[in-house]
mmCIF file of C-alpha atoms in Angstrom:
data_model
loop_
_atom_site.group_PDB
_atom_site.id
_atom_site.type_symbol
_atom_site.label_atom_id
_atom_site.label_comp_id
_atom_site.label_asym_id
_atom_site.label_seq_id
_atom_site.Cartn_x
_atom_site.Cartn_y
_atom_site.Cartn_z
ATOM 1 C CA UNK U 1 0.000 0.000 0.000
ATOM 2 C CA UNK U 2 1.531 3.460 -0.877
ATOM 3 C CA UNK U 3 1.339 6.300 1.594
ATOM 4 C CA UNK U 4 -0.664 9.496 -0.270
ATOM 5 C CA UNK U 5 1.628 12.343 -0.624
ATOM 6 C CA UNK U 6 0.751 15.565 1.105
ATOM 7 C CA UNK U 7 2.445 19.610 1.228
ATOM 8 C CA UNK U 8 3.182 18.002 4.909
ATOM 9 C CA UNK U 9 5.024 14.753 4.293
ATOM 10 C CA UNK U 10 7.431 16.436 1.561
ATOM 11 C CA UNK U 11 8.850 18.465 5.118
ATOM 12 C CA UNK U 12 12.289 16.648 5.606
ATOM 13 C CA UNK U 13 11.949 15.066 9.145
ATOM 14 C CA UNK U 14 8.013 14.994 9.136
ATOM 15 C CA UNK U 15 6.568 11.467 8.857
ATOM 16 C CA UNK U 16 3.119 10.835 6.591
ATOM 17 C CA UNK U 17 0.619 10.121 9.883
ATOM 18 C CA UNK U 18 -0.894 6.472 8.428
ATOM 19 C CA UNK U 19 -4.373 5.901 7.863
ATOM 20 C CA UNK U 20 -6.332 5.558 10.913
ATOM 21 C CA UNK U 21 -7.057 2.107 12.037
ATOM 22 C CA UNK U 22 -10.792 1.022 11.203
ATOM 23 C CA UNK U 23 -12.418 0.622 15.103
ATOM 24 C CA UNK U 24 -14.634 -2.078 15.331
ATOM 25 C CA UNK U 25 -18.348 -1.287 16.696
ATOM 26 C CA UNK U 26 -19.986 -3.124 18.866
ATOM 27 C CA UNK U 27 -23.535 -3.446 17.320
ATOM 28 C CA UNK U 28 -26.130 -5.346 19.785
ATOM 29 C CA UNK U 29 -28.153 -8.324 18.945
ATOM 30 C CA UNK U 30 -31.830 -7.204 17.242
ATOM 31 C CA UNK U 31 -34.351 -6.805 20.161
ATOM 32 C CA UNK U 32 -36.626 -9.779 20.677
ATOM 33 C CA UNK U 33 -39.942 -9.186 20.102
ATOM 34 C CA UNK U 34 -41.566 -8.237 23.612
ATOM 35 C CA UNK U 35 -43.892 -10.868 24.926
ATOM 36 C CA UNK U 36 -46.470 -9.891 27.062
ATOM 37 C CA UNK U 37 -46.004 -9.913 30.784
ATOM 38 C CA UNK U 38 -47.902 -11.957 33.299
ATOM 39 C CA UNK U 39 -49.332 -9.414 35.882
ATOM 40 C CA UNK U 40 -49.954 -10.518 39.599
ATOM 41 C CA UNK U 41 -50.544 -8.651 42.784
ATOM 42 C CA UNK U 42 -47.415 -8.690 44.178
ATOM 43 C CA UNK U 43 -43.905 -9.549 41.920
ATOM 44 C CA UNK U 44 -42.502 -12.664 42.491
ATOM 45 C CA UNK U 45 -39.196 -13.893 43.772
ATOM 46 C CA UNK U 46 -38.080 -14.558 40.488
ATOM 47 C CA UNK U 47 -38.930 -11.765 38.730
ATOM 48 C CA UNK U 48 -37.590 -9.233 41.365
ATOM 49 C CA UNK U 49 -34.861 -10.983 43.453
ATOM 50 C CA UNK U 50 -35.002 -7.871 45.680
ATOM 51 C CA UNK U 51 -36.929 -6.884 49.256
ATOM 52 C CA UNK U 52 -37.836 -3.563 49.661
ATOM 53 C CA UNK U 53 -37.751 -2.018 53.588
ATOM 54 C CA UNK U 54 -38.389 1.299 55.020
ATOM 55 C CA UNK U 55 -36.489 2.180 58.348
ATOM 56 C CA UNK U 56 -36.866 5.844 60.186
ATOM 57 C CA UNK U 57 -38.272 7.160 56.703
ATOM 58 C CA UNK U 58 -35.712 5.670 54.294
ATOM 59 C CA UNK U 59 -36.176 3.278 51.970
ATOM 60 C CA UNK U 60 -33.519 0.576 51.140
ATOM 61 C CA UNK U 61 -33.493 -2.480 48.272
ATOM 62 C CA UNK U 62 -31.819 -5.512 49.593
ATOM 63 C CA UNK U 63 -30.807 -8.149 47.393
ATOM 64 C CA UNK U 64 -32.117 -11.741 48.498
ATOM 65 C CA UNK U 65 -29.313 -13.868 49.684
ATOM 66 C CA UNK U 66 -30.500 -17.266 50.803
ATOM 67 C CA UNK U 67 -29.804 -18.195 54.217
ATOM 68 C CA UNK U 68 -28.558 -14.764 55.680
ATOM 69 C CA UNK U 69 -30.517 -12.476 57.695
ATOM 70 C CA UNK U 70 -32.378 -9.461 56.485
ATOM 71 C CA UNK U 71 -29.692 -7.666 58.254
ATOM 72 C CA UNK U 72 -26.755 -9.040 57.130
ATOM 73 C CA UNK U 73 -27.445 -8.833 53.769
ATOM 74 C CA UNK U 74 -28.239 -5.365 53.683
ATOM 75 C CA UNK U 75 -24.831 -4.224 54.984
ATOM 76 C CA UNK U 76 -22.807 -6.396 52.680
ATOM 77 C CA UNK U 77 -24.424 -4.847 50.305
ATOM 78 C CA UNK U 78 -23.651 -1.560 51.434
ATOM 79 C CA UNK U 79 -26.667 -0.454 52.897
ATOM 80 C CA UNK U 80 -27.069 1.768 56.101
ATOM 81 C CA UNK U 81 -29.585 -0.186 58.430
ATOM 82 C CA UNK U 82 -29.843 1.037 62.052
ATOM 83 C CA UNK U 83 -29.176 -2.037 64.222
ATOM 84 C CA UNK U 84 -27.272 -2.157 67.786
ATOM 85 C CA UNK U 85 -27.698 -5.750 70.119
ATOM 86 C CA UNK U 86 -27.915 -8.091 66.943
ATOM 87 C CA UNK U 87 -30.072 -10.547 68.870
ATOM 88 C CA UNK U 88 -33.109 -9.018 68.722
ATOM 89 C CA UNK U 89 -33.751 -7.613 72.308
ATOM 90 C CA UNK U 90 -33.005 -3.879 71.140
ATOM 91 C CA UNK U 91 -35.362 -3.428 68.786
ATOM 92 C CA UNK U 92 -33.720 -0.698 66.649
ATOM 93 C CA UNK U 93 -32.999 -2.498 63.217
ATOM 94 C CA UNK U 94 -37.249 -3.040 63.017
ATOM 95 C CA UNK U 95 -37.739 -2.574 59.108
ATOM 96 C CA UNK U 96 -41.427 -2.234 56.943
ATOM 97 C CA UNK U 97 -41.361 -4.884 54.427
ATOM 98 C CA UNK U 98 -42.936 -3.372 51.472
ATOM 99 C CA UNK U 99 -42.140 -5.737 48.588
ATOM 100 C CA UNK U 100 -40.734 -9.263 48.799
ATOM 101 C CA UNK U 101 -41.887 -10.934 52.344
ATOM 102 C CA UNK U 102 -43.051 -13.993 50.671
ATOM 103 C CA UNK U 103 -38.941 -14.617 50.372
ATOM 104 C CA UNK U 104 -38.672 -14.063 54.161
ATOM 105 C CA UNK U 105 -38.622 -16.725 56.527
ATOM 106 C CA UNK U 106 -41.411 -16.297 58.878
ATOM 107 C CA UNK U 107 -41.469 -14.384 62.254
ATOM 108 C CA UNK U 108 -39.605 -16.670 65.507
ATOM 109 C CA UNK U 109 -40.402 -16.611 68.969
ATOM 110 C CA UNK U 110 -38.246 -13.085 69.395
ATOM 111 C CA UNK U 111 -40.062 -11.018 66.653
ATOM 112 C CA UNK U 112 -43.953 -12.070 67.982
ATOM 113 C CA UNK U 113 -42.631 -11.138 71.573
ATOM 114 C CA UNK U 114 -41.020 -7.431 70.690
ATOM 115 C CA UNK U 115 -43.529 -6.595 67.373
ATOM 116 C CA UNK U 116 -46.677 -8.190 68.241
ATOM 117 C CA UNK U 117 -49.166 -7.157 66.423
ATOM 118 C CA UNK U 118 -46.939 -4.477 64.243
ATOM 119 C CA UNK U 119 -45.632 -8.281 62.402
ATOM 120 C CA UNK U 120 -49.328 -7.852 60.598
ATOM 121 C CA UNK U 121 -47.838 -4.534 59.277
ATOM 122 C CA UNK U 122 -45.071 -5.784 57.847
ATOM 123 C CA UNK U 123 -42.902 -4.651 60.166
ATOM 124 C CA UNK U 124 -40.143 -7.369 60.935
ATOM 125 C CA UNK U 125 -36.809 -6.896 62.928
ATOM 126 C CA UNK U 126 -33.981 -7.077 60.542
ATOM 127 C CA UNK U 127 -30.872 -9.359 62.753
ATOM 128 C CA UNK U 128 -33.768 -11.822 63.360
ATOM 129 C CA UNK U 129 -35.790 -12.310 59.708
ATOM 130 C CA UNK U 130 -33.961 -14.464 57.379
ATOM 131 C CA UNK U 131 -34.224 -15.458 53.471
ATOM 132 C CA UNK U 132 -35.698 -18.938 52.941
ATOM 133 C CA UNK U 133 -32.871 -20.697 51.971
ATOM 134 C CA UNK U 134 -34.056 -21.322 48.970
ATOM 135 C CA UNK U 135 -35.525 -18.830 46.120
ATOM 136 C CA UNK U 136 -38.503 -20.558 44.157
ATOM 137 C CA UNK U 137 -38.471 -19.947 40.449
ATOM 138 C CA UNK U 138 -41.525 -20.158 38.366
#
């Protein structure tokens, strides 16, 4: 392949700049066609793997992670839940489940005695409610 001549490149010590290289561009697959959605009342485990909680006016997403605690989760994923004793005496990591408490194991013996009747809120103490430890899939 010869190099074009320019006024530039006849400049003693100037090089010809080459041709650019071609870039290659990433082009993404065609778009499926959409098929229509099943609608329930509530989303499912499987089609949002996320509970939704409000604490002291905030709202938070935590991911599901089977077998950990509502609590745990949250903070390894980086989110700021109040909590202090861990063992569920304290009472200051209770959470409103708004989405996603069908993927929560239910209430023990320590979230009946300190919520009472709030559990039929959704409220739910965050150390002591755990994912089942196992996500269904439809």
């Amino acid at each position: 392949m010869r190099k074009p001549l320019t006024v530039g490149s006849l400049i003693a010590g100037r090089t010809v700049p080459s041709a650019p290289t071609p870039q290659l561009v990433h082009t993404p697959p065609p778009a499926r066609p959409r098929q229509e959605a099943r609608r329930s009342a509530a989303p499912s485990s499987s089609t949002n793997p996320f509970v939704h909680v409000t604490q002291r006016g905030q709202r938070f997403s935590v991911r599901m992670a089977p077998g950990q605690s509502l609590l745990s989760a949250a903070l390894s994923q980086g989110q700021a839940l109040s909590y202090k004793c861990l063992q569920g005496h304290c009472g200051k990591c209770c959470v409103q489940v708004t989405t996603g408490s069908t993927s929560l194991t239910k209430p023990n013996a320590r979230e009946q005695e300190k919520l009472g009747t709030k559990l039929a809120q959704g409220y739910r103490l965050a150390c002591q409610s755990s994912f089942s430890s196992t996500l269904q899939r439809q």
